[in-house]
Coordinates of C-alpha atoms and ligand atoms in Angstrom, one line a residue:
T1 CA 115.4 116.9 102.5
P2 CA 112.7 119.4 102.1
S3 CA 114.2 122.4 99.5
G4 CA 114.9 125.8 101.5
I5 CA 118.1 127.1 102.6
G6 CA 119.3 125.1 105.2
A7 CA 123.1 124.0 106.8
I8 CA 122.6 120.4 105.4
A9 CA 120.8 118.3 102.6
I10 CA 120.9 114.7 102.8
I11 CA 120.1 113.1 99.3
R12 CA 120.2 109.0 99.4
M13 CA 120.5 106.5 96.9
S14 CA 120.0 103.1 96.9
G15 CA 121.0 99.8 94.3
G16 CA 123.4 97.5 93.0
S17 CA 125.2 100.3 91.6
A18 CA 125.2 103.9 94.2
F19 CA 129.0 102.8 95.6
S20 CA 129.9 102.7 91.6
T21 CA 127.6 105.9 90.7
I22 CA 128.8 108.3 92.9
S23 CA 132.7 106.9 93.1
K24 CA 132.9 108.5 89.3
Y25 CA 132.9 112.0 91.2
L26 CA 134.5 112.2 94.6
A27 CA 137.6 113.5 95.2
P28 CA 139.4 113.0 98.1
L29 CA 139.5 116.5 100.0
N30 CA 143.7 116.9 99.2
N31 CA 143.2 115.8 95.7
R32 CA 140.6 117.3 93.3
D33 CA 142.5 115.1 90.4
R34 CA 141.8 111.5 91.7
R35 CA 138.7 109.6 92.4
V36 CA 138.2 107.7 95.1
N37 CA 137.0 103.6 94.8
L38 CA 133.8 103.5 97.5
E39 CA 134.0 100.0 96.3
S40 CA 137.0 98.9 97.2
I41 CA 137.5 101.0 101.1
K42 CA 136.6 99.7 103.7
K43 CA 136.0 102.8 105.3
N44 CA 131.8 104.1 106.2
R45 CA 131.9 107.4 106.2
L46 CA 134.6 110.0 103.8
H47 CA 134.7 113.6 103.5
G48 CA 135.3 114.8 99.9
L49 CA 134.6 117.2 97.0
L50 CA 131.8 116.3 94.7
I51 CA 133.5 117.0 91.0
D52 CA 132.3 117.4 87.7
N53 CA 134.8 118.0 84.9
G54 CA 137.1 119.1 87.0
A55 CA 135.3 121.8 88.9
V56 CA 134.1 121.4 92.3
I57 CA 130.3 121.3 93.1
D58 CA 131.0 121.0 96.9
E59 CA 132.2 119.7 99.9
V60 CA 130.6 116.3 100.7
I61 CA 129.7 113.5 103.7
V62 CA 129.4 110.7 101.7
S63 CA 128.2 107.4 104.2
L64 CA 127.9 104.2 102.9
Y65 CA 125.8 101.2 104.2
H66 CA 126.9 97.8 102.6
S67 CA 124.2 95.4 101.7
P68 CA 122.3 93.9 103.1
K69 CA 122.8 95.6 106.6
S70 CA 121.3 99.3 105.2
Y71 CA 117.6 100.4 105.6
T72 CA 117.0 98.7 102.1
G73 CA 119.1 96.0 102.4
E74 CA 121.0 97.3 99.1
D75 CA 123.4 99.6 99.1
V76 CA 123.1 102.8 99.9
V77 CA 124.7 105.6 99.9
E78 CA 123.9 109.0 101.8
L79 CA 125.4 111.8 100.5
S80 CA 125.6 115.2 103.0
C81 CA 126.1 118.4 101.0
H82 CA 125.3 121.8 101.9
C83 CA 121.6 122.6 101.8
N84 CA 121.3 125.0 98.9
P85 CA 118.5 124.6 95.7
F86 CA 121.1 125.4 93.9
I87 CA 123.8 123.0 94.7
I88 CA 121.4 120.1 95.1
Q89 CA 120.1 121.0 91.9
K90 CA 123.4 120.6 90.2
I91 CA 124.1 117.1 91.7
M92 CA 120.9 115.7 91.2
A93 CA 121.8 116.7 87.1
L94 CA 124.7 114.6 87.8
L95 CA 123.5 111.6 89.1
L96 CA 120.1 111.5 87.4
Q97 CA 122.7 110.8 84.8
N98 CA 122.8 107.2 85.6
T99 CA 120.4 106.5 88.0
R100 CA 116.0 108.0 88.7
L101 CA 114.5 109.6 91.0
A102 CA 112.9 107.6 93.8
E103 CA 109.0 107.3 93.9
P104 CA 107.1 108.4 97.2
G105 CA 107.9 105.4 100.0
E106 CA 110.4 103.9 97.7
F107 CA 112.9 103.3 99.7
T108 CA 110.5 101.6 102.5
Y109 CA 108.7 99.7 99.6
R110 CA 112.1 98.1 98.7
A111 CA 112.6 97.3 102.3
F112 CA 109.6 95.3 102.0
L113 CA 111.1 93.5 99.1
N114 CA 114.2 93.0 100.7
E115 CA 112.6 91.1 103.7
K116 CA 114.0 93.7 105.9
L117 CA 110.5 95.4 107.3
D118 CA 107.0 93.0 107.6
L119 CA 104.0 95.4 105.8
T120 CA 103.0 97.2 109.4
R121 CA 106.6 98.3 109.8
A122 CA 106.7 99.9 106.6
E123 CA 102.7 101.2 107.0
A124 CA 104.3 102.6 110.6
V125 CA 107.2 104.8 108.9
G126 CA 104.5 107.0 107.2
D127 CA 102.8 107.2 110.2
L128 CA 105.4 108.6 111.9
L129 CA 106.2 111.2 109.6
N130 CA 102.4 112.3 109.5
A131 CA 102.1 111.6 113.3
K132 CA 100.9 115.2 114.7
T133 CA 100.1 113.9 118.2
E134 CA 101.5 112.4 121.2
L135 CA 99.6 109.3 120.8
S136 CA 99.7 108.8 117.4
H137 CA 103.5 109.2 117.6
Q138 CA 103.3 106.3 120.3
A139 CA 101.0 104.5 118.0
A140 CA 103.6 104.7 115.0
L141 CA 106.5 104.2 117.3
M142 CA 104.5 100.4 118.8
Q143 CA 104.2 99.7 115.5
L144 CA 107.6 100.2 114.2
E145 CA 109.1 98.7 117.2
G146 CA 106.7 95.4 115.5
K147 CA 104.0 94.8 118.4
L148 CA 101.2 94.9 115.8
Y149 CA 103.6 92.2 113.4
Q150 CA 104.4 90.6 117.0
N151 CA 100.7 90.5 117.7
I152 CA 99.3 88.6 114.3
L153 CA 102.0 86.5 114.2
S154 CA 101.8 84.7 117.5
V155 CA 98.1 84.1 115.9
L156 CA 99.2 83.2 113.3
D157 CA 101.3 80.4 115.1
E158 CA 98.7 78.9 116.9
L159 CA 96.9 79.0 113.8
T160 CA 98.9 76.8 111.8
N161 CA 99.3 74.5 115.1
Y162 CA 95.0 73.7 115.2
R163 CA 95.3 73.2 111.3
L164 CA 98.1 70.9 111.7
S165 CA 96.5 69.0 114.2
L166 CA 93.2 68.1 111.8
E167 CA 95.2 67.3 108.9
L168 CA 97.3 65.1 111.3
E169 CA 93.2 63.4 111.9
I170 CA 92.9 63.4 108.3
D171 CA 95.8 61.5 107.4
L172 CA 96.7 59.6 110.6
H173 CA 92.8 58.6 111.6
D174 CA 93.0 54.4 110.9
Q175 CA 96.7 54.7 113.1
D176 CA 96.8 54.7 116.7
T177 CA 97.7 58.3 117.7
P178 CA 96.1 60.2 120.2
Q179 CA 92.4 61.4 119.3
L180 CA 91.8 65.3 119.1
N181 CA 90.3 66.5 122.1
H182 CA 87.3 68.1 120.6
E183 CA 86.8 71.0 123.9
N184 CA 90.3 72.4 123.7
F185 CA 90.2 72.4 120.3
I186 CA 86.7 74.9 120.1
D187 CA 88.2 76.9 123.3
G188 CA 91.0 77.5 121.4
L189 CA 89.4 78.9 118.1
N190 CA 87.3 80.5 120.9
E191 CA 89.8 82.0 122.5
I192 CA 92.0 83.2 119.0
V193 CA 87.9 84.7 118.0
N194 CA 88.3 86.9 121.1
K195 CA 91.6 88.2 120.6
L196 CA 90.9 88.6 117.1
T197 CA 87.8 91.3 118.2
Q198 CA 89.6 92.9 120.7
L199 CA 92.0 93.7 118.0
L200 CA 89.5 95.3 116.0
S201 CA 88.2 97.0 118.9
T202 CA 91.1 99.1 118.6
S203 CA 90.5 99.9 115.0
K204 CA 88.3 103.2 115.8
E205 CA 90.8 104.8 117.6
G206 CA 93.6 103.7 115.2
M207 CA 91.9 105.0 112.0
I208 CA 91.3 108.5 114.2
L209 CA 95.2 108.0 115.5
R210 CA 96.3 107.9 112.0
D211 CA 93.3 110.6 109.4
G212 CA 92.4 112.6 112.5
L213 CA 89.2 113.2 114.2
R214 CA 87.1 115.5 111.8
V215 CA 84.8 117.5 114.1
C216 CA 82.5 119.9 112.6
L217 CA 81.0 123.2 114.1
A218 CA 77.1 124.1 112.8
G219 CA 74.6 124.9 113.0
A220 CA 71.9 128.9 111.9
P221 CA 74.1 131.8 111.7
N222 CA 75.0 133.9 114.9
V223 CA 75.0 131.2 117.0
G224 CA 78.8 131.6 117.8
K225 CA 80.3 129.2 115.7
S226 CA 83.2 131.0 114.7
S227 CA 83.7 132.1 118.5
L228 CA 83.9 128.7 119.7
F229 CA 85.8 127.6 116.8
N230 CA 88.4 130.2 118.4
S231 CA 87.8 129.5 121.5
L232 CA 88.6 125.9 120.6
L233 CA 91.4 126.6 119.0
G234 CA 92.3 129.2 121.5
T235 CA 93.2 131.8 118.6
D236 CA 91.5 134.4 116.8
R237 CA 91.8 132.1 113.7
A238 CA 87.8 132.6 112.6
I239 CA 86.1 136.6 112.3
V240 CA 83.8 136.6 115.2
T241 CA 81.0 139.4 114.2
P242 CA 77.8 140.3 114.9
T243 CA 76.5 140.1 111.3
P244 CA 74.8 137.2 110.1
G245 CA 76.2 135.1 107.2
T246 CA 79.8 136.3 107.8
T247 CA 81.4 132.6 107.2
R248 CA 81.1 132.4 103.7
D249 CA 83.2 128.8 103.6
Y250 CA 84.7 126.7 105.8
L251 CA 87.8 127.1 107.7
E252 CA 90.1 123.9 108.7
E253 CA 92.3 123.8 111.7
A254 CA 93.6 120.9 114.0
L255 CA 94.2 120.5 117.5
S256 CA 94.9 117.7 119.9
I257 CA 92.6 116.9 122.9
K258 CA 93.4 114.4 125.0
G259 CA 96.3 113.0 122.7
F260 CA 93.9 113.1 119.8
W261 CA 94.8 114.6 116.3
V262 CA 91.1 116.9 116.0
R263 CA 90.4 118.9 112.5
L264 CA 87.9 121.3 113.7
F265 CA 85.6 123.0 111.2
D266 CA 84.2 125.9 111.2
T267 CA 81.2 126.2 108.5
A268 CA 78.8 128.7 107.2
G269 CA 75.3 129.4 109.0
L270 CA 72.7 127.3 107.9
R271 CA 69.8 128.9 106.6
E272 CA 67.9 129.4 103.2
T273 CA 69.4 132.3 101.3
D274 CA 68.7 133.7 97.5
E275 CA 72.5 135.4 98.3
E276 CA 74.9 133.4 95.4
I277 CA 77.8 133.2 97.8
E278 CA 76.3 132.7 100.9
S279 CA 74.7 129.7 99.6
L280 CA 77.8 127.8 97.9
G281 CA 79.3 128.5 101.3
I282 CA 76.2 126.8 102.9
N283 CA 76.8 123.4 100.1
R284 CA 80.4 123.4 101.3
S285 CA 79.6 123.9 104.8
H286 CA 77.1 120.8 104.2
E287 CA 79.8 118.4 102.3
Q288 CA 81.6 119.2 105.4
I289 CA 78.7 118.0 107.9
I290 CA 78.1 114.8 105.8
K291 CA 82.2 113.8 105.9
A292 CA 82.6 115.0 109.6
D293 CA 83.0 112.3 112.4
R294 CA 81.1 114.2 115.2
I295 CA 78.8 117.5 115.0
L296 CA 78.7 119.9 117.2
Y297 CA 75.2 121.6 116.1
I298 CA 75.2 125.2 117.9
E299 CA 72.1 127.1 118.6
D300 CA 71.5 130.4 121.1
D301 CA 68.0 130.1 122.1
N302 CA 67.0 133.2 119.5
D303 CA 64.9 132.3 117.4
E304 CA 65.0 135.0 115.1
Y305 CA 67.3 132.7 112.8
H306 CA 66.5 129.1 113.6
E307 CA 64.9 128.2 110.3
A308 CA 64.1 124.7 111.0
S309 CA 66.1 123.9 107.6
A310 CA 69.1 124.5 109.6
Q311 CA 68.7 121.0 111.6
A312 CA 67.3 119.4 108.1
Y313 CA 71.4 119.9 107.0
I314 CA 72.1 117.1 109.5
Q315 CA 72.1 113.5 108.4
D316 CA 73.7 111.4 111.3
P317 CA 71.7 112.3 114.8
D318 CA 74.6 109.4 116.2
K319 CA 77.3 112.4 115.3
V320 CA 75.8 115.3 116.7
I321 CA 76.7 117.1 119.9
L322 CA 74.4 119.5 121.0
V323 CA 75.3 123.1 122.2
L324 CA 73.9 125.9 123.9
N325 CA 76.4 128.6 123.7
K326 CA 75.6 132.2 125.1
T327 CA 74.7 131.3 128.6
D328 CA 75.4 134.4 130.1
L329 CA 72.2 136.3 128.4
I330 CA 69.8 133.1 129.5
S331 CA 67.9 132.3 132.1
K332 CA 68.5 129.5 134.5
D333 CA 65.4 127.5 134.1
R334 CA 65.3 127.8 130.5
I335 CA 68.7 126.9 131.0
N336 CA 67.6 123.1 132.8
D337 CA 65.8 122.9 130.3
F338 CA 68.1 122.5 127.6
K339 CA 70.6 120.4 129.9
A340 CA 67.5 117.8 130.5
K341 CA 67.2 117.2 126.4
G342 CA 71.0 116.6 126.5
Y343 CA 72.7 119.8 125.5
H344 CA 76.5 121.3 126.4
T345 CA 75.6 124.2 127.9
I346 CA 78.4 126.6 127.3
S347 CA 79.3 130.6 127.2
V348 CA 82.1 131.5 124.5
K349 CA 81.9 135.0 125.6
N350 CA 82.5 133.9 129.7
R351 CA 84.7 130.6 128.7
E352 CA 82.2 129.0 130.6
G353 CA 81.7 124.9 129.7
I354 CA 84.2 124.7 127.0
Q355 CA 87.0 122.8 128.7
K356 CA 84.1 120.0 129.5
L357 CA 82.3 120.3 125.7
K358 CA 85.9 119.2 124.7
E359 CA 86.1 116.4 126.6
S360 CA 82.9 115.0 125.1
I361 CA 84.0 115.6 121.8
V362 CA 86.7 112.7 122.3
A363 CA 84.3 111.1 124.5
G364 CA 84.4 107.0 123.9
F365 CA 87.5 106.6 122.2
E366 CA 90.5 105.2 124.5
I367 CA 93.3 103.9 124.0
S368 CA 95.3 102.7 127.0
D369 CA 99.1 102.0 127.9
N370 CA 98.4 98.2 126.8
F371 CA 96.4 99.0 123.8
L372 CA 99.3 100.5 122.1
S373 CA 101.7 97.3 123.4
S374 CA 99.8 94.4 121.8
G375 CA 99.4 96.6 118.3
I376 CA 96.8 99.0 116.7
L377 CA 94.9 98.8 113.9
T378 CA 95.5 102.1 111.8
N379 CA 93.7 101.5 108.8
S380 CA 91.9 100.1 106.3
R381 CA 93.8 97.3 105.2
Q382 CA 94.1 95.9 108.2
I383 CA 90.7 96.2 109.2
A384 CA 89.3 94.4 106.4
A385 CA 91.7 91.6 107.1
V386 CA 90.8 90.9 110.6
E387 CA 87.5 90.5 109.4
R388 CA 87.8 88.9 106.7
A389 CA 89.9 86.1 109.4
L390 CA 87.2 86.4 111.9
R391 CA 84.4 85.2 108.7
S392 CA 86.3 82.5 108.2
L393 CA 87.1 81.4 111.9
K394 CA 83.1 81.4 112.4
K395 CA 82.9 78.6 109.4
A396 CA 85.5 77.0 111.1
S397 CA 83.5 76.6 114.6
T398 CA 80.8 75.7 112.8
S399 CA 82.1 73.4 110.3
F400 CA 84.3 71.8 113.3
E401 CA 80.6 71.3 115.6
T402 CA 78.8 70.6 113.2
Q403 CA 81.4 67.8 112.0
M404 CA 81.0 68.2 108.5
G405 CA 84.2 66.4 108.5
Y406 CA 88.2 68.2 109.5
E407 CA 88.7 68.8 105.6
F408 CA 86.4 71.4 105.5
T409 CA 87.5 73.5 109.1
A410 CA 91.2 72.3 108.3
F411 CA 90.2 74.7 104.9
D412 CA 88.9 77.5 107.1
L413 CA 91.5 77.6 108.9
K414 CA 93.9 78.4 106.3
E415 CA 91.8 80.9 105.0
A416 CA 92.1 82.7 108.2
S417 CA 95.3 82.6 108.1
E418 CA 96.1 83.6 104.7
A419 CA 93.5 86.8 105.6
L420 CA 96.3 87.4 107.9
E421 CA 98.9 86.8 106.5
E422 CA 98.1 89.7 104.1
I423 CA 98.4 91.9 107.2
V424 CA 101.9 91.1 107.5
G425 CA 102.5 90.9 104.0
K426 CA 103.3 87.2 104.2
N427 CA 100.7 86.6 101.6
T428 CA 100.2 89.6 98.4
Ligands
LIG501 P1 78.7 132.6 114.0 O1 77.8 133.4 113.0 O2 77.3 131.2 114.1 O3 79.9 131.5 113.3 O4 78.8 133.4 115.8 P2 80.1 134.0 115.5 O5 80.7 133.0 116.4 O6 80.1 135.3 114.7 O7 78.9 135.1 116.2 C1 78.0 136.2 116.5 C2 78.0 137.1 117.9 O8 77.5 136.1 119.2 C3 79.3 137.6 118.1 O9 78.5 138.9 117.6 C4 79.6 137.1 119.2 O10 80.2 138.1 119.7 C5 78.7 136.8 119.5 N1 78.5 135.5 120.5 C6 79.3 134.7 120.8 N2 79.6 133.6 121.7 C7 78.9 134.7 122.7 C8 78.5 134.0 124.3 O11 78.6 133.4 124.7 N3 77.8 134.9 124.8 C9 77.4 136.7 124.5 N4 76.6 136.8 124.8 N5 77.3 136.4 122.7 C10 78.6 135.5 122.0

């Protein structure tokens, strides 16, 4: 448990000697001179005293999970003690005489090695710990339930069947066995390609659920970036002043838009400057702009600071959402000119157009329940594996259709299976 003061802290131990290690220090509540032999008792929970050299360290509850019915598949002890860093430190010092600290994620790693979890579900544990919005929470839970795992397993089953039918043909081609139906075979392969392509189409959303969508507010100084930043967040996080060049470094805050985790960056106004600190701020802003998934490029129809150089900082126009701010100061005709050029028109001052702009940030990203329940790809490892499987399947279709020989097609299908097995960790 995280450090700090609270009611209860939990210390977990996993491994063959977990029970015997605790036994050395655990006494019944009414007799501190006796020790409880955890290996021989039937109970799963015990209330006792933790003793070091005859002195009581704490009154604790010990929960026992017998192998293989534990998270890691090994014997696991959970020791609940009072959550005081001093007590925890004492207990840890005692236990570490015979144990070592777990590496980050090691309990889940052991669960995977002991086949308690496949790799998609092991990854889901991490995603669940980091989930920040309703949707990412849902997605992690579904993956933990094994939705992606089952989806991949069913495709693997189909692939194996097709491969076996080819191998049967290869082995028994001179015997009187039913002929392989070419049309059905190709239809079947196409169906698998469609399923995997559909799965791959979930990766864009999946990555955002996991890593968040990076959205950068950019533009010349004084156009209202910080004001918009505050307005989107609903707080006064950034300093707003009429003095250009106030935002020296970028700020980062997060918000949820339609269930997506959006990481919002307010950056220094982009302009040519000789001022050293401002110039450093602009460089750092530029780095954020390069990393962004979406850039809100803000203007205010005031030429004073609109050096052409501001636009030049934006390298990827596909990521840009053009925004005209301060419409409260601009004529209707002029606003319409901007609208015609594809600008979102807003007035932060009057809170006009903000909600629509918010929605446009996540436009094009959608996650249906159907999507979630059939499993989605949430990291680059999974995405690369599906892409590889698809490439092998295309090779399989070509080798089959050009009659290169069943051996070739069977080999391509095997490659596709191996790629998918990597996702669930069957093949590591
Ligand atoms: P930044 O330098 O781009 O971050 O701009 P700021 O958010 O600091 O705003 C610069 C000035 O513009 C401040 O005086 C704000 O009050 C003002 N401002 C921001 N948005 C609006 C708006 O929608 N209408 C009007 N009239 N003024 C605004």
